[in-house]
């Protein structure tokens, strides 16, 4: 079971949590299985207070990693059928109950509440009790909106009636609002609608069941072959290789005037041979479409393989390819690997063959793991250079509606999540992407739309400052916090951070006690600031940085008093240490990597 941080303060007690967070992220990137191999289970009530495990006998015990369960009379034959969802394939399964209808006694009811009587129309939380001729027999069910992990069933309440000598007399409903009502005249083997304050049950219309023929489960064969069409093209770094004569060739320069397909191959790889042969046959077609193939050999990167450039050239000629070729080195492989990781969160090591489709201008647009058909390359080639929306559509294997316009992503929240896992480059990238689309000068705060934009952009620059503080780049952090203040001049978190940084910076060119105190005094004018230990701590540090140690001591004593009253021993030791520092006439220095006061 994963553990939450032990404290609410981000910088305390979270080392183990962040390590686990990072390990989890790496496990996802490595493509590791998360299957718990939790098979679905079924237990039979024996009627004596005990349950018997009938999972295998009933068909439940399939080799799946089970998750959700939906219970419903799918075929309307009076018994309950089951839908399962699984973590592993097959993701959805249906188990049909085959009990002969003539051998079962049952009744189903659906409730409809009256909102005027404090019961929702769906009647969630209402309870139904069946009354029998034998008063000792009880059947009781409560209507839930959902019950169990990832599970939600039909709102029809299904009752098995048991032995034939028990006659059904009535159904008593205790509605969610507290009122009770009794319905009589219910016949077995039918579906009834019970409406609050009607007093009479309505028989539901019969519906034709949907027939689902049983089929054998055929799981897809695992394969390393994959086409990855990037939803947003990625600008490639400077790429070059040495041709078979030892001359350096620039792929980046080549890509400035034509599309390029980089293909990595090995002499021992049978699919590589077939692929290069196909590329040669299509070479004139490729060139007419504006694409060049560059085939790079990787044999020599394996310590157990010994091949010279001349040997690689002979192998390529043997495969039938006469186009551009050369030797891949560790640098180009590393750059290509980084390009994959920048676009694909879950990634294994690169296989051979593997190909990279680069659009004119040096934009990586598609990655082909394993052999790729010429027709696939030509199809993707036609889609290059289109709008971001078109690229996004081409990146998915099926049609759909994108939800991001209904639920826009919060770049700051995404950045914070990356930052918690210590993925600082990714944390920065989320913010940069937002600014590329939305950055604008500070607007008029009196206009709601401009005020909202000010808040968004200000929050982005504040998060930039947090990242730079984590990296101990204090000059950049100061610039980011000041930029945030341009958009949100009265935001307490921003005022607190800039004051804290100016008061405690290790960089003497950043530290400025007078400015720190100015910001601190301004923020202390906010309601409740005088009783906030975090803000008071910053004020004390600013007083010390401005050589006002008596004020720093007095403020710190106030912080200690507040913490003692609030029973915060975790913070007391730190403040007592600061008090000793101020009494010695020393200023406070920000610990490396720390972002908060």
XYZ file of C-alpha atoms in Angstrom:
597
model
C 0.000 0.000 0.000
C 1.443 3.370 -0.991
C 2.015 5.834 1.826
C 1.050 9.500 1.840
C 3.533 12.112 3.109
C 3.753 12.234 6.885
C 3.479 16.016 7.055
C 1.588 18.691 5.183
C 4.772 20.663 4.513
C 6.252 19.701 1.120
C 9.883 19.884 2.240
C 9.565 17.772 5.383
C 9.244 14.037 5.776
C 8.669 13.414 2.090
C 11.959 11.878 0.971
C 10.603 8.329 1.057
C 7.358 9.368 -0.576
C 9.115 11.149 -3.440
C 11.482 8.207 -3.876
C 8.483 5.881 -4.167
C 6.836 8.323 -6.574
C 9.956 8.284 -8.734
C 10.202 4.479 -8.581
C 6.570 4.197 -9.653
C 7.132 6.558 -12.570
C 10.178 4.565 -13.661
C 8.182 1.338 -13.423
C 5.603 2.810 -15.795
C 8.335 3.980 -18.166
C 9.871 0.496 -18.155
C 6.533 -1.026 -19.151
C 6.399 -3.206 -16.041
C 3.206 -5.107 -15.268
C 0.865 -3.784 -12.601
C -1.286 -6.905 -12.594
C -2.208 -8.052 -9.115
C -3.589 -11.321 -10.580
C -6.709 -10.790 -8.490
C -9.222 -13.243 -9.897
C -12.916 -12.565 -9.498
C -14.406 -14.545 -6.625
C -17.881 -15.892 -5.860
C -19.114 -16.999 -2.435
C -22.287 -18.980 -1.779
C -24.374 -18.187 1.294
C -25.025 -21.589 2.875
C -27.754 -20.145 5.096
C -25.967 -20.977 8.337
C -23.894 -17.827 8.631
C -21.135 -19.310 6.498
C -20.051 -18.776 2.905
C -18.557 -21.326 0.537
C -16.051 -20.402 -2.177
C -17.630 -21.405 -5.500
C -15.404 -19.258 -7.748
C -14.152 -22.070 -9.984
C -17.445 -23.986 -10.023
C -19.426 -20.903 -11.089
C -16.978 -19.795 -13.783
C -15.730 -16.758 -11.873
C -12.195 -18.007 -11.377
C -10.802 -16.900 -14.731
C -7.121 -15.871 -15.070
C -7.878 -12.147 -15.066
C -6.787 -9.236 -12.907
C -10.306 -8.352 -11.806
C -11.653 -4.897 -11.078
C -15.257 -3.721 -11.540
C -18.553 -5.612 -11.346
C -22.003 -4.710 -12.696
C -24.987 -6.879 -11.717
C -28.122 -6.803 -13.872
C -30.773 -9.046 -15.401
C -29.339 -8.482 -18.876
C -31.577 -10.939 -20.752
C -34.742 -10.265 -18.658
C -35.213 -13.925 -17.777
C -35.472 -13.412 -14.038
C -31.928 -14.170 -12.936
C -28.946 -11.907 -12.484
C -26.186 -11.754 -15.083
C -22.769 -10.242 -14.564
C -20.475 -7.835 -16.383
C -16.825 -7.785 -15.311
C -14.101 -5.268 -16.006
C -10.483 -6.365 -15.764
C -7.139 -4.646 -15.457
C -5.726 -7.136 -17.964
C -7.133 -8.388 -21.274
C -9.937 -9.079 -21.918
C -10.949 -5.765 -20.358
C -14.686 -6.548 -20.432
C -16.413 -9.904 -19.906
C -20.041 -11.033 -19.673
C -21.219 -14.028 -17.640
C -24.757 -15.104 -18.469
C -26.803 -16.864 -15.816
C -28.212 -20.054 -17.346
C -30.596 -21.105 -14.557
C -33.812 -22.384 -16.235
C -36.498 -19.666 -15.838
C -39.170 -22.167 -14.806
C -37.107 -23.267 -11.815
C -36.725 -19.813 -10.236
C -39.043 -17.476 -8.350
C -38.187 -13.782 -8.514
C -39.415 -10.206 -8.629
C -37.684 -6.941 -9.630
C -38.597 -3.431 -8.519
C -37.436 0.016 -9.535
C -37.961 3.009 -7.269
C -38.903 6.543 -8.243
C -38.747 9.112 -5.460
C -40.495 12.451 -4.993
C -38.063 15.374 -4.537
C -40.836 17.335 -2.794
C -40.671 14.706 -0.045
C -36.887 14.991 0.355
C -36.190 11.956 -1.788
C -34.374 12.231 -5.108
C -36.059 10.942 -8.245
C -33.481 8.133 -8.387
C -34.357 7.264 -4.782
C -30.742 6.486 -3.900
C -30.554 5.359 -0.270
C -34.118 4.014 -0.145
C -34.732 0.518 1.235
C -37.175 -2.165 0.087
C -38.417 -5.001 2.311
C -40.559 -7.835 0.941
C -43.304 -9.094 3.251
C -44.238 -12.794 3.042
C -47.037 -14.912 4.434
C -44.475 -16.333 6.844
C -43.560 -13.316 8.958
C -40.198 -14.852 9.868
C -38.978 -14.561 6.273
C -37.360 -11.275 5.225
C -35.850 -9.997 2.014
C -34.304 -6.512 2.310
C -32.288 -4.487 -0.194
C -31.010 -0.898 -0.249
C -30.591 1.069 -3.468
C -27.036 2.355 -3.930
C -25.601 4.586 -6.647
C -22.481 2.441 -6.652
C -21.083 -0.320 -4.498
C -17.519 -1.585 -4.506
C -14.361 -0.725 -6.391
C -15.103 0.791 -9.820
C -18.562 -0.795 -9.720
C -22.075 0.419 -10.419
C -25.031 -1.851 -11.119
C -28.584 -1.498 -12.388
C -31.096 0.536 -10.372
C -33.441 -2.421 -10.609
C -33.547 -4.275 -7.269
C -33.789 -8.004 -7.951
C -35.156 -10.399 -5.306
C -34.989 -14.169 -5.355
C -38.084 -15.454 -3.553
C -36.882 -18.850 -2.390
C -39.157 -21.770 -1.555
C -42.560 -22.018 -3.248
C -44.470 -22.275 0.063
C -43.759 -18.619 0.851
C -46.387 -16.287 -0.622
C -45.428 -12.655 -1.373
C -47.814 -10.252 0.366
C -46.404 -6.751 -0.193
C -43.319 -4.586 -0.604
C -42.580 -1.988 2.063
C -40.419 0.966 1.006
C -38.604 3.257 3.380
C -37.841 6.233 1.129
C -34.567 8.127 1.498
C -36.474 11.117 2.921
C -37.704 8.970 5.840
C -41.317 8.281 4.772
C -42.582 4.688 4.595
C -45.009 3.264 2.049
C -46.447 -0.182 1.326
C -47.249 -1.599 -2.118
C -49.507 -4.644 -2.555
C -50.622 -6.717 -5.506
C -47.142 -7.531 -6.798
C -46.987 -10.735 -8.846
C -43.964 -12.965 -9.062
C -41.900 -13.177 -12.227
C -42.504 -9.550 -13.213
C -40.782 -6.171 -13.055
C -42.505 -3.403 -11.098
C -42.060 0.357 -10.774
C -42.773 1.771 -7.305
C -43.428 5.523 -7.353
C -43.498 7.451 -4.090
C -46.980 8.405 -2.849
C -48.725 6.460 -5.620
C -49.585 3.531 -3.361
C -49.886 1.230 -6.352
C -47.165 -0.581 -8.257
C -46.936 -0.198 -12.050
C -45.882 -3.169 -14.152
C -42.901 -2.305 -16.362
C -43.102 -2.839 -20.096
C -41.390 -5.935 -21.391
C -38.336 -5.410 -23.566
C -36.671 -7.691 -26.039
C -33.389 -8.940 -24.603
C -30.126 -8.302 -26.421
C -28.490 -11.548 -27.461
C -24.733 -11.801 -27.093
C -23.373 -15.024 -28.595
C -20.586 -16.632 -26.607
C -17.153 -16.465 -28.192
C -13.811 -17.942 -27.335
C -11.397 -15.394 -25.922
C -8.544 -14.709 -28.323
C -5.932 -12.470 -26.793
C -3.786 -10.378 -29.122
C -0.293 -11.663 -29.752
C 2.345 -9.549 -28.026
C 4.634 -7.745 -30.446
C 7.448 -5.223 -30.327
C 6.298 -3.638 -33.584
C 4.720 -0.218 -33.079
C 3.943 2.964 -34.977
C 4.152 6.062 -32.817
C 2.713 9.124 -34.531
C 3.600 12.109 -32.368
C 0.606 14.229 -31.427
C 2.871 17.276 -31.645
C 6.062 17.159 -33.777
C 9.317 17.480 -31.840
C 12.222 19.650 -33.002
C 15.265 17.404 -33.340
C 18.694 18.386 -31.994
C 21.749 18.577 -34.251
C 22.137 15.069 -35.721
C 25.078 13.807 -37.757
C 26.766 10.529 -38.693
C 29.863 9.253 -40.483
C 29.323 7.686 -43.878
C 31.187 4.527 -44.887
C 34.144 6.583 -46.149
C 34.496 8.333 -42.768
C 33.072 11.703 -43.810
C 30.708 13.513 -41.407
C 27.213 14.028 -42.816
C 24.606 16.328 -41.224
C 21.082 14.936 -41.007
C 19.866 18.278 -39.677
C 21.180 20.037 -42.774
C 19.630 17.390 -45.030
C 16.280 17.811 -43.233
C 16.299 21.545 -43.971
C 15.283 20.818 -47.579
C 13.605 17.398 -47.528
C 11.880 14.901 -45.266
C 14.230 12.240 -43.874
C 13.711 8.668 -42.673
C 16.501 7.552 -40.320
C 16.666 3.748 -40.259
C 18.795 1.834 -37.728
C 19.725 -1.688 -38.858
C 22.082 -4.572 -38.110
C 23.724 -7.123 -40.397
C 22.338 -10.096 -38.435
C 18.743 -8.759 -38.477
C 16.506 -10.583 -40.987
C 13.653 -8.002 -40.803
C 16.269 -5.288 -41.443
C 17.304 -7.006 -44.680
C 13.714 -7.227 -45.943
C 13.017 -3.646 -44.941
C 16.095 -2.203 -46.673
C 15.260 -4.176 -49.802
C 11.748 -2.676 -49.781
C 13.185 0.815 -49.262
C 15.444 0.363 -52.294
C 12.525 -0.716 -54.472
C 10.617 2.390 -53.366
C 13.622 4.761 -53.565
C 12.498 6.551 -56.724
C 8.969 6.847 -55.317
C 10.341 8.185 -52.031
C 12.452 10.788 -53.822
C 9.492 11.910 -55.933
C 7.532 12.427 -52.709
C 10.374 14.422 -51.156
C 11.859 11.970 -48.654
C 15.374 10.552 -48.276
C 16.283 7.360 -46.403
C 19.461 7.341 -44.287
C 20.354 3.789 -43.177
C 22.707 3.662 -40.172
C 24.379 0.447 -39.053
C 24.568 -0.328 -35.307
C 26.579 -3.587 -35.328
C 29.785 -2.014 -34.029
C 28.019 -0.694 -30.903
C 27.728 -4.277 -29.624
C 31.052 -5.350 -28.031
C 30.509 -8.889 -29.315
C 30.061 -7.755 -32.906
C 33.086 -6.762 -34.969
C 32.293 -4.921 -38.168
C 34.128 -2.200 -40.060
C 32.487 0.556 -42.091
C 33.548 -1.327 -45.208
C 31.938 -4.515 -43.875
C 28.737 -2.627 -43.045
C 28.692 -1.158 -46.557
C 29.013 -4.651 -48.048
C 26.180 -5.926 -45.823
C 23.923 -3.041 -46.871
C 24.700 -3.699 -50.541
C 23.956 -7.389 -50.005
C 20.539 -6.401 -48.634
C 19.998 -4.497 -51.875
C 19.970 -0.929 -50.536
C 21.943 1.636 -52.574
C 20.893 4.835 -50.805
C 22.622 6.962 -48.156
C 24.197 4.987 -45.344
C 26.775 5.073 -42.605
C 27.623 4.146 -39.044
C 25.556 5.185 -36.028
C 27.527 6.257 -32.961
C 26.648 6.522 -29.282
C 25.855 10.232 -29.594
C 23.179 9.934 -32.279
C 21.643 6.919 -30.509
C 21.511 8.881 -27.261
C 19.888 11.869 -28.982
C 17.307 9.661 -30.697
C 16.621 7.872 -27.409
C 16.076 11.219 -25.683
C 13.723 12.251 -28.479
C 11.611 9.162 -27.810
C 11.574 9.775 -24.057
C 10.522 13.383 -24.640
C 7.448 12.137 -26.501
C 6.632 8.691 -25.094
C 6.390 8.222 -21.342
C 6.478 4.437 -21.486
C 9.480 3.294 -23.489
C 11.822 0.304 -23.637
C 15.229 0.227 -25.262
C 15.272 0.819 -29.002
C 14.862 -2.348 -31.097
C 16.294 -2.987 -34.550
C 15.064 -2.119 -36.968
C 13.712 1.214 -35.838
C 12.985 4.237 -38.029
C 12.405 7.937 -37.386
C 10.345 10.067 -39.788
C 11.575 13.673 -39.771
C 9.621 16.373 -41.566
C 11.267 19.096 -43.622
C 12.680 21.653 -41.224
C 13.835 19.057 -38.692
C 10.625 18.016 -36.918
C 10.370 14.442 -35.638
C 6.849 13.301 -36.546
C 6.710 9.504 -36.319
C 8.671 6.607 -34.834
C 8.431 3.065 -36.188
C 9.596 0.327 -33.834
C 10.260 -2.810 -35.844
C 9.832 -3.124 -39.606
C 7.523 -0.624 -41.313
C 5.680 -0.905 -44.618
C 6.459 1.559 -47.410
C 2.733 2.333 -47.690
C 2.648 3.312 -44.002
C 5.534 5.750 -44.475
C 3.924 7.315 -47.552
C 0.597 7.653 -45.738
C 2.245 9.422 -42.796
C 4.303 11.536 -45.186
C 1.122 12.979 -46.693
C 0.006 14.156 -43.251
C 3.207 16.027 -42.384
C 3.130 19.799 -42.001
C -0.542 19.965 -41.142
C -2.164 21.906 -38.299
C -1.698 20.824 -34.650
C -5.299 19.590 -34.651
C -4.615 17.413 -37.704
C -1.433 16.036 -36.112
C -3.366 15.208 -32.967
C -6.041 13.402 -34.970
C -3.437 11.423 -36.927
C -1.769 10.272 -33.696
C -4.705 8.149 -32.490
C -5.993 4.916 -34.041
C -9.701 5.790 -33.839
C -12.122 8.702 -34.048
C -13.357 10.464 -30.950
C -14.039 13.749 -29.182
C -11.154 15.373 -27.316
C -12.099 16.350 -23.789
C -9.420 18.996 -23.296
C -11.691 21.776 -24.555
C -14.197 20.803 -21.841
C -11.569 20.112 -19.165
C -8.558 22.321 -19.944
C -5.359 21.074 -18.333
C -3.887 23.190 -15.558
C -0.227 23.726 -16.527
C 0.734 24.629 -12.966
C -0.837 21.471 -11.504
C 0.914 19.355 -14.133
C 4.203 21.108 -13.439
C 3.853 20.536 -9.692
C 3.220 16.829 -10.251
C 6.382 16.571 -12.340
C 8.289 18.609 -9.770
C 7.241 16.259 -6.952
C 8.796 13.405 -8.894
C 11.929 15.532 -9.507
C 11.266 15.695 -13.261
C 12.235 19.345 -13.478
C 12.658 19.553 -17.253
C 9.157 18.153 -17.757
C 7.871 20.541 -15.072
C 9.338 23.455 -17.007
C 8.066 22.174 -20.356
C 4.436 22.235 -19.182
C 4.760 25.917 -18.291
C 6.584 26.873 -21.482
C 3.887 25.236 -23.610
C 1.247 27.332 -21.854
C 3.162 30.591 -22.279
C 3.759 29.943 -25.984
C 0.000 30.043 -26.512
C -1.290 32.420 -23.851
C 1.395 34.884 -22.737
C 0.292 38.518 -22.914
C 1.178 41.736 -21.045
C -0.568 42.276 -17.695
C -4.178 43.211 -18.325
C -6.671 45.472 -16.591
C -7.653 43.737 -13.308
C -11.005 45.500 -13.470
C -11.989 43.421 -16.492
C -12.873 39.846 -15.380
C -11.398 38.109 -18.435
C -8.111 40.010 -18.147
C -7.991 39.471 -14.391
C -8.394 35.720 -14.930
C -5.566 35.739 -17.467
C -3.393 37.738 -15.058
C -3.955 35.100 -12.375
C -3.094 32.237 -14.744
C 0.091 33.784 -16.116
C 1.133 34.982 -12.662
C 0.737 31.446 -11.303
C 2.856 30.090 -14.156
C 5.728 32.481 -13.413
C 5.428 31.695 -9.704
C 5.832 27.995 -10.501
C 8.857 28.827 -12.654
C 10.335 30.486 -9.572
C 9.689 27.369 -7.485
C 11.510 25.205 -10.033
C 14.489 27.564 -10.152
C 14.650 27.580 -6.348
C 14.708 23.780 -6.343
C 17.687 24.022 -8.701
C 19.296 26.782 -6.568
C 19.259 29.159 -9.537
C 18.437 32.136 -7.360
C 18.854 34.855 -9.990
C 16.368 33.148 -12.302
C 14.022 32.496 -9.379
C 14.049 36.187 -8.422
C 13.238 37.203 -12.008
C 10.351 34.729 -12.152
C 8.835 35.845 -8.847
C 9.103 39.509 -9.849
C 7.458 38.665 -13.175
C 4.665 36.947 -11.256
C 4.213 40.093 -9.171
C 3.751 42.101 -12.368
C 0.592 40.069 -13.015
C -0.555 39.489 -9.416
C 0.928 42.248 -7.223
C -1.121 41.361 -4.148
C -0.793 37.571 -4.076
C 0.508 36.550 -0.634
C 2.358 33.398 -1.795
C 4.316 35.454 -4.342
C 5.118 38.238 -1.866
C 6.165 35.632 0.677
C 8.500 33.840 -1.742
C 10.222 36.941 -3.109
C 10.729 38.337 0.391
C 12.050 34.978 1.630
C 14.436 34.691 -1.311
C 15.783 38.232 -1.000
C 16.307 37.743 2.736
C 18.012 34.329 2.650
C 19.662 33.962 -0.779
C 23.126 32.446 -0.820
C 23.973 34.574 -3.863
C 25.082 37.991 -2.594
C 23.916 39.606 -5.833
C 20.382 38.409 -5.079
C 20.240 39.019 -1.320
C 18.720 42.404 -0.479
C 17.491 42.871 3.068
C 15.894 46.281 2.499
C 13.810 45.021 -0.448
C 12.952 41.818 1.416
C 11.631 43.845 4.342
C 9.624 46.104 2.031
C 7.811 43.133 0.508
C 7.376 41.474 3.906
C 5.806 44.554 5.491
C 3.464 44.925 2.538
C 2.211 41.341 2.845
C 1.775 41.683 6.619
C -1.017 44.160 5.906
C -3.186 41.307 4.657
C -6.006 40.050 6.940
C -4.766 37.290 9.262
C -1.116 37.716 8.278
C -0.145 38.781 11.797
C -1.111 35.325 13.100
C 0.374 33.270 10.271
C 3.636 31.594 11.399
C 4.903 31.115 7.821
C 4.504 34.803 6.951
C 5.922 35.877 10.302
C 8.963 33.638 9.729
C 9.632 35.439 6.473
C 9.217 38.805 8.186
C 11.748 37.776 10.848
C 14.259 36.671 8.200
C 13.770 39.992 6.377
C 14.362 41.970 9.593
C 17.596 40.051 10.153
C 18.731 40.584 6.553
C 18.143 44.324 7.059
C 20.269 44.276 10.277
C 17.174 44.749 12.459
C 17.915 41.852 14.806
C 15.773 42.995 17.785
C 12.733 42.986 15.496
C 13.768 39.592 14.085
C 14.031 38.177 17.629
C 10.672 39.632 18.702
C 8.928 38.278 15.585
C 10.452 34.811 16.014
C 9.324 34.684 19.655
C 5.808 35.391 18.425
C 6.098 32.539 15.907
C 7.232 30.166 18.672
C 4.295 31.185 20.864
C 1.832 30.498 18.021
C 3.406 27.100 17.330
C 3.323 26.117 21.005
C -0.364 27.023 21.200
C -1.059 25.027 18.058
C 0.985 22.054 19.289
C 3.410 22.027 16.361
C 6.582 20.483 17.835
C 7.786 19.633 14.318
C 8.230 23.360 13.624
C 9.382 24.496 17.059
C 12.907 23.132 16.833
C 13.551 24.959 13.558
C 12.260 28.277 14.927
C 14.283 27.921 18.118
C 17.373 27.416 15.970
C 16.577 30.600 14.059
C 16.076 32.459 17.341
C 19.573 31.460 18.485
C 20.940 32.630 15.138
C 19.298 36.060 15.388
C 20.478 36.505 18.989
C 24.020 35.960 17.717
C 23.494 38.715 15.140
C 23.549 36.285 12.211
C 21.251 36.199 9.208
C 19.436 33.144 7.884
C 20.600 31.364 4.722
C 18.232 29.343 2.567
C 19.087 25.604 2.650
C 20.041 24.272 -0.788
C 17.065 23.061 -2.781
C 14.518 24.473 -0.335
C 11.648 26.498 -1.762
C 9.596 27.410 1.331
C 10.283 29.622 4.386
